[in-house]
XYZ file of C-alpha atoms in Angstrom:
322
model
C 4.733 226.141 -36.639
C 1.430 227.773 -37.593
C 2.369 231.048 -35.919
C 5.719 231.173 -37.721
C 4.371 230.448 -41.179
C 1.169 232.472 -40.879
C 3.301 235.579 -41.107
C 5.063 234.520 -44.290
C 2.676 236.212 -46.703
C 2.427 239.322 -44.539
C 6.171 239.308 -43.976
C 6.763 239.137 -47.698
C 4.625 242.240 -48.182
C 6.686 244.056 -45.566
C 9.928 243.290 -47.309
C 11.629 245.915 -49.398
C 14.737 245.355 -51.443
C 17.678 247.222 -49.989
C 19.852 246.544 -53.016
C 23.278 245.397 -51.937
C 24.187 243.911 -55.292
C 21.660 242.734 -57.841
C 20.233 239.247 -57.845
C 20.830 236.719 -60.593
C 18.613 234.144 -58.926
C 15.500 234.557 -61.027
C 11.926 233.883 -59.958
C 12.780 230.909 -57.782
C 14.532 233.075 -55.203
C 17.211 230.414 -54.800
C 20.950 230.879 -54.934
C 22.542 230.778 -58.356
C 26.003 230.676 -59.873
C 27.232 232.781 -62.759
C 30.817 232.979 -63.890
C 32.086 231.489 -60.640
C 29.986 233.844 -58.488
C 27.124 232.521 -56.350
C 24.299 234.956 -55.632
C 22.499 234.373 -52.332
C 19.454 236.137 -50.925
C 19.952 237.492 -47.400
C 17.162 238.744 -45.146
C 18.179 241.514 -42.724
C 16.652 244.076 -40.344
C 17.692 247.705 -41.085
C 19.422 248.340 -37.755
C 23.006 248.882 -36.566
C 23.346 245.168 -35.744
C 23.874 244.189 -39.384
C 26.468 246.844 -40.256
C 29.215 244.189 -40.502
C 27.535 242.598 -43.530
C 27.334 245.911 -45.386
C 30.965 246.599 -44.491
C 31.927 243.099 -45.605
C 30.318 243.674 -48.979
C 32.074 247.036 -49.323
C 35.441 245.540 -48.362
C 34.998 242.653 -50.777
C 35.039 239.905 -48.132
C 32.085 238.092 -49.725
C 33.171 238.745 -53.303
C 36.609 237.326 -52.517
C 34.877 234.063 -51.624
C 32.736 234.025 -54.751
C 29.562 235.293 -53.099
C 27.234 238.079 -54.172
C 24.636 239.153 -51.624
C 21.161 240.305 -52.601
C 19.811 241.925 -49.445
C 16.163 242.336 -48.477
C 14.994 244.026 -45.270
C 12.157 243.151 -42.890
C 10.737 244.471 -39.609
C 12.006 241.619 -37.457
C 13.484 238.155 -37.271
C 10.063 236.532 -36.975
C 9.360 237.545 -40.595
C 12.783 236.418 -41.806
C 12.629 232.883 -40.369
C 9.803 231.639 -42.639
C 11.479 233.384 -45.567
C 14.617 231.319 -45.067
C 12.758 228.064 -44.492
C 10.628 228.577 -47.623
C 13.710 229.272 -49.753
C 12.903 232.947 -50.313
C 16.249 233.666 -48.638
C 19.276 231.397 -48.361
C 20.468 233.174 -45.215
C 18.866 235.440 -42.672
C 19.533 237.492 -39.568
C 17.306 236.834 -36.593
C 17.241 237.334 -32.865
C 18.115 234.269 -30.845
C 14.619 233.856 -29.415
C 13.013 233.650 -32.877
C 15.452 230.898 -33.794
C 14.733 228.991 -30.581
C 10.964 229.325 -31.114
C 11.388 227.971 -34.630
C 13.628 225.111 -33.548
C 11.266 224.141 -30.708
C 8.482 223.871 -33.298
C 10.599 221.588 -35.495
C 11.130 224.326 -38.069
C 14.417 223.347 -39.797
C 16.725 226.265 -39.013
C 20.443 226.212 -38.295
C 22.570 229.083 -36.990
C 25.743 229.432 -39.036
C 27.434 232.525 -37.599
C 27.328 234.781 -34.592
C 25.493 238.020 -35.214
C 25.637 240.476 -32.354
C 26.092 240.758 -28.596
C 25.064 243.196 -25.914
C 27.768 245.459 -24.508
C 26.942 244.031 -21.095
C 27.010 247.510 -19.528
C 23.918 248.964 -17.854
C 23.030 252.348 -19.309
C 25.555 251.920 -22.130
C 24.014 249.274 -24.332
C 22.760 249.486 -27.917
C 19.224 248.624 -26.743
C 17.194 250.272 -24.011
C 13.744 250.957 -22.609
C 13.114 254.640 -23.196
C 10.453 257.155 -22.163
C 9.594 260.667 -23.235
C 11.270 263.616 -21.556
C 9.345 264.525 -18.406
C 7.627 261.133 -18.190
C 6.574 260.023 -14.688
C 7.960 256.573 -15.536
C 11.296 256.330 -13.749
C 12.004 252.584 -13.675
C 10.906 249.361 -15.325
C 8.557 248.698 -12.397
C 6.557 251.766 -13.429
C 5.707 250.087 -16.748
C 2.841 248.198 -15.103
C -0.362 249.206 -16.895
C 1.591 251.209 -19.480
C 1.778 250.814 -23.268
C 5.253 249.630 -24.260
C 6.375 249.272 -27.886
C 8.515 246.347 -29.047
C 9.332 245.438 -32.650
C 7.846 241.926 -32.504
C 5.481 240.428 -29.931
C 6.402 237.221 -28.094
C 10.057 237.567 -28.911
C 13.449 238.540 -27.501
C 12.600 242.153 -26.740
C 9.392 241.250 -24.946
C 11.273 238.638 -22.914
C 13.994 241.175 -22.100
C 11.561 243.918 -21.074
C 9.654 241.448 -18.915
C 12.915 240.510 -17.171
C 13.721 244.186 -16.507
C 10.264 244.644 -14.981
C 10.752 241.564 -12.782
C 14.182 242.708 -11.613
C 12.732 246.110 -10.734
C 10.070 244.443 -8.583
C 7.160 244.788 -10.997
C 4.684 242.385 -12.590
C 5.461 241.938 -16.316
C 2.000 240.492 -16.948
C 0.566 243.959 -16.291
C 2.570 245.570 -19.126
C 0.629 246.333 -22.336
C 2.914 245.385 -25.201
C 2.294 246.780 -28.694
C 4.107 245.904 -31.906
C 5.850 248.701 -33.776
C 8.830 248.907 -36.146
C 11.964 250.328 -34.551
C 12.112 253.311 -36.905
C 8.540 254.286 -35.981
C 9.149 254.243 -32.231
C 10.811 257.666 -31.778
C 7.859 259.544 -33.316
C 5.291 257.414 -31.481
C 7.059 258.044 -28.180
C 7.414 261.762 -28.816
C 3.724 262.115 -29.736
C 2.512 260.183 -26.717
C 1.040 257.253 -28.677
C 3.052 254.941 -26.437
C 4.349 255.317 -22.894
C 7.697 253.604 -23.445
C 9.682 251.890 -26.186
C 12.256 249.131 -26.264
C 14.514 250.560 -28.964
C 17.834 249.572 -30.491
C 20.280 251.663 -32.461
C 19.971 253.793 -34.486
C 16.434 254.466 -33.165
C 17.830 254.743 -29.630
C 20.047 257.668 -30.621
C 17.058 259.314 -32.307
C 14.973 258.998 -29.140
C 17.777 260.525 -27.077
C 18.134 263.379 -29.577
C 14.451 264.168 -28.905
C 15.146 264.391 -25.177
C 14.029 260.852 -24.423
C 15.295 259.158 -21.280
C 16.690 255.646 -20.868
C 15.286 253.782 -17.829
C 16.650 250.238 -18.248
C 18.980 248.038 -20.305
C 16.862 244.897 -20.818
C 19.369 242.920 -22.884
C 21.925 243.362 -20.113
C 19.302 242.314 -17.556
C 18.875 238.982 -19.364
C 22.564 238.008 -19.213
C 26.044 239.531 -19.401
C 27.322 239.580 -22.982
C 24.012 238.294 -24.313
C 24.104 236.798 -27.803
C 21.196 238.799 -29.176
C 21.055 237.536 -32.762
C 22.704 235.215 -35.248
C 22.895 234.577 -38.974
C 21.204 231.348 -40.020
C 20.066 229.154 -42.891
C 17.706 226.207 -43.328
C 18.987 222.758 -42.466
C 18.095 221.659 -46.002
C 20.177 224.412 -47.593
C 23.107 223.663 -45.284
C 23.012 219.979 -46.229
C 22.773 220.634 -49.974
C 25.209 223.571 -50.128
C 27.908 223.038 -47.474
C 30.520 224.902 -49.525
C 28.342 228.019 -49.897
C 27.544 227.935 -46.179
C 31.245 227.652 -45.320
C 32.126 230.611 -47.554
C 29.318 232.680 -46.026
C 30.560 231.787 -42.520
C 34.134 232.794 -43.360
C 33.140 236.093 -44.976
C 30.789 236.961 -42.126
C 33.409 236.149 -39.485
C 35.852 238.480 -41.242
C 33.131 241.139 -41.471
C 32.340 240.893 -37.734
C 35.998 241.282 -36.821
C 36.382 244.239 -39.183
C 33.326 246.010 -37.746
C 34.508 245.459 -34.191
C 37.830 247.166 -34.952
C 36.533 249.962 -37.226
C 33.764 251.806 -35.313
C 34.004 254.952 -37.440
C 33.398 252.961 -40.593
C 30.444 251.255 -38.920
C 28.844 254.624 -38.218
C 29.341 255.733 -41.811
C 27.946 252.554 -43.368
C 24.807 252.742 -41.216
C 23.768 255.895 -43.086
C 23.604 253.903 -46.332
C 20.740 251.654 -45.218
C 18.927 253.640 -42.491
C 17.487 257.154 -42.350
C 19.464 258.277 -39.308
C 20.596 261.926 -39.618
C 24.330 262.597 -39.583
C 23.851 264.791 -36.506
C 22.536 261.817 -34.531
C 25.036 259.290 -35.831
C 27.809 260.215 -33.409
C 25.518 259.379 -30.482
C 24.915 255.795 -31.586
C 26.064 253.175 -29.056
C 27.664 250.324 -30.936
C 27.134 246.709 -29.889
C 29.785 244.021 -29.732
C 30.457 241.715 -32.670
C 32.313 238.742 -31.125
C 33.380 235.834 -33.283
C 31.526 233.233 -31.238
C 28.070 233.008 -29.679
C 27.921 232.946 -25.866
C 26.131 229.704 -25.043
C 25.559 230.466 -21.364
C 23.742 233.681 -22.276
C 21.587 231.790 -24.785
C 20.723 229.252 -22.093
C 19.634 232.113 -19.812
C 17.458 233.491 -22.612
C 16.010 230.034 -23.176
C 14.967 229.751 -19.514
C 13.199 233.106 -19.690
C 11.480 232.025 -22.911
C 10.207 228.918 -21.150
C 9.012 231.067 -18.256
C 7.162 233.310 -20.718
C 5.665 230.219 -22.417
C 7.233 230.964 -25.808
C 8.162 227.342 -26.509
C 5.934 224.296 -26.942
C 8.979 222.140 -26.253
C 12.481 222.959 -25.045
C 14.725 224.061 -27.948
C 17.607 221.727 -28.806
C 20.552 224.110 -28.667
C 22.989 221.407 -29.802
C 21.136 221.171 -33.100
C 20.521 224.908 -33.449
C 23.880 226.458 -32.647
C 26.883 226.411 -34.995
């Protein structure tokens, strides 16, 4: 609990309004209604994963259900979780491990919608361990003793990288993990500040455009069709606002389906909330946006989290999952 909430103040400083509709919520940060429209604060990470929400707003899926989203971005799910629990956001997007860590610490979070899934294909996923062109590092085993960037320590990407190292015959305890925002990884890798980076799109496409080489697909190594992240709320908000939660679930489900069937529109919308150049955009590997979370893959991730000592107690997936 302490680790999750200690980052709240720092996480708040990291947040920058991305402006997907203005907020009518006032200083309290809570949801509000005006003329039949409910404004809700949503915490996101500026990566390809969340493209469906931006598309859903553009297509009017949320507006049609009387919702107006005020979007704020953060570096990772670990910063968004305390924001949701404190009421700064009504909904958030977080990797599955962050939600399990929170739930295992009795932090009142509840997943309400699937978020994103791995493609399940080695070498063709939206996340990968990458190295600089010409690097002597050829496999995940070679990461022993090397400096590897991940967006948040003690989280899903660390767990995934550690699993890739294990599967390659290496010792994950010998890897030197450093925390770095996804959009800072390409430059850090190119300049030699780090030896490798666990990047996701669109940063992955940027790394490749610089000549970077992909050496492993960690999310695929964890489990086929891994449920990487979900949209969530606080249990208190869900109990007090079941109708708003239901409308958010319906609009998000429609948005996921739309994104899955309109890849060209996904690529275009990504340019509105990231700095990816148009020349790199075509190289972006899109994830999957299935309607439902894959429980077996989450259970596999949970076991790895226990192995990596991320949980004080086993997460209760029945209470966490939608």
